[in-house]
XYZ file of C-alpha atoms in Angstrom:
102
model
C 0.000 0.000 0.000
C 1.444 3.360 -0.978
C 1.956 6.143 1.520
C -0.669 8.237 -0.262
C -3.192 5.396 0.022
C -2.358 4.967 3.693
C -2.835 8.691 4.273
C -6.186 8.687 2.451
C -7.403 5.692 4.439
C -6.206 7.367 7.632
C -8.223 10.485 6.845
C -11.215 8.308 5.991
C -10.880 6.442 9.293
C -10.794 9.721 11.207
C -14.039 10.816 9.541
C -15.601 7.382 10.099
C -14.609 7.461 13.778
C -15.926 11.010 14.115
C -19.298 10.023 12.640
C -19.615 6.861 14.742
C -18.725 8.957 17.777
C -21.667 11.284 17.164
C -19.929 13.900 15.025
C -20.884 15.293 11.649
C -19.347 15.667 8.221
C -20.069 19.394 8.134
C -17.460 21.377 6.223
C -15.444 18.401 4.974
C -14.014 18.681 1.495
C -15.024 16.534 -1.456
C -11.594 14.907 -1.242
C -12.131 13.997 2.408
C -15.602 12.653 1.665
C -13.955 10.414 -0.942
C -11.457 9.309 1.730
C -14.412 8.301 3.929
C -15.852 6.212 1.073
C -12.429 4.701 0.313
C -11.961 3.748 3.975
C -15.391 2.111 4.115
C -14.756 0.230 0.848
C -11.355 -0.950 2.108
C -12.599 -1.919 5.577
C -15.864 -3.545 4.516
C -15.283 -4.731 0.933
C -18.188 -7.190 0.714
C -20.690 -4.794 2.259
C -19.496 -1.975 -0.008
C -19.679 -4.120 -3.147
C -23.208 -5.195 -2.273
C -24.167 -1.620 -1.528
C -23.147 -0.150 -4.890
C -23.824 -3.174 -7.136
C -27.553 -2.475 -7.680
C -26.863 0.939 -9.233
C -25.699 2.094 -12.648
C -23.749 4.963 -11.134
C -23.719 6.925 -7.911
C -22.442 10.364 -7.074
C -20.060 10.854 -4.197
C -22.821 12.169 -1.947
C -25.258 9.421 -2.880
C -22.609 6.822 -2.063
C -22.006 8.495 1.292
C -25.753 8.466 1.973
C -25.959 4.729 1.224
C -22.948 3.999 3.434
C -24.493 5.917 6.315
C -27.773 4.013 5.825
C -25.798 0.749 5.852
C -24.135 1.871 9.071
C -27.592 1.991 10.636
C -28.364 5.698 10.567
C -31.885 6.865 9.754
C -32.652 9.817 7.495
C -32.886 12.270 10.426
C -29.445 11.160 11.646
C -28.005 11.454 8.133
C -29.511 14.920 7.766
C -27.603 15.968 10.891
C -24.385 14.166 9.926
C -24.300 15.672 6.424
C -25.680 19.013 7.619
C -28.393 19.145 4.945
C -32.142 19.805 4.882
C -34.815 17.106 4.977
C -35.731 17.980 1.384
C -32.149 17.227 0.350
C -32.373 13.767 1.915
C -35.616 13.138 -0.013
C -33.853 14.239 -3.192
C -30.966 11.833 -2.507
C -33.390 8.931 -2.090
C -35.248 9.750 -5.325
C -32.083 10.163 -7.380
C -30.550 6.993 -5.978
C -33.686 5.029 -6.848
C -33.613 6.423 -10.411
C -30.089 5.004 -10.806
C -31.098 1.500 -9.747
C -30.384 -1.124 -12.406
C -33.455 -2.575 -14.072
């Protein structure tokens, strides 16, 4: 594993630990959100593969939403974690469903 990969996974683990400890992802960069996804995919490869397999494509944020759902958070929790409005969560769900494979 390269040093860069180790650093990215380390950042992702910090975000993961923060979220599981009751923190939020408010004000994290797109790059750090990708680190969170990379850490989850590395740490839970089978769960991650099963999570994304039913979809044609997913945006970064939609993938994060699905990971948080898989982690057991409900939509109200995810709204707080991602620091978004309830209408944004509804939009995520609709767009994710539209990308489901036939």
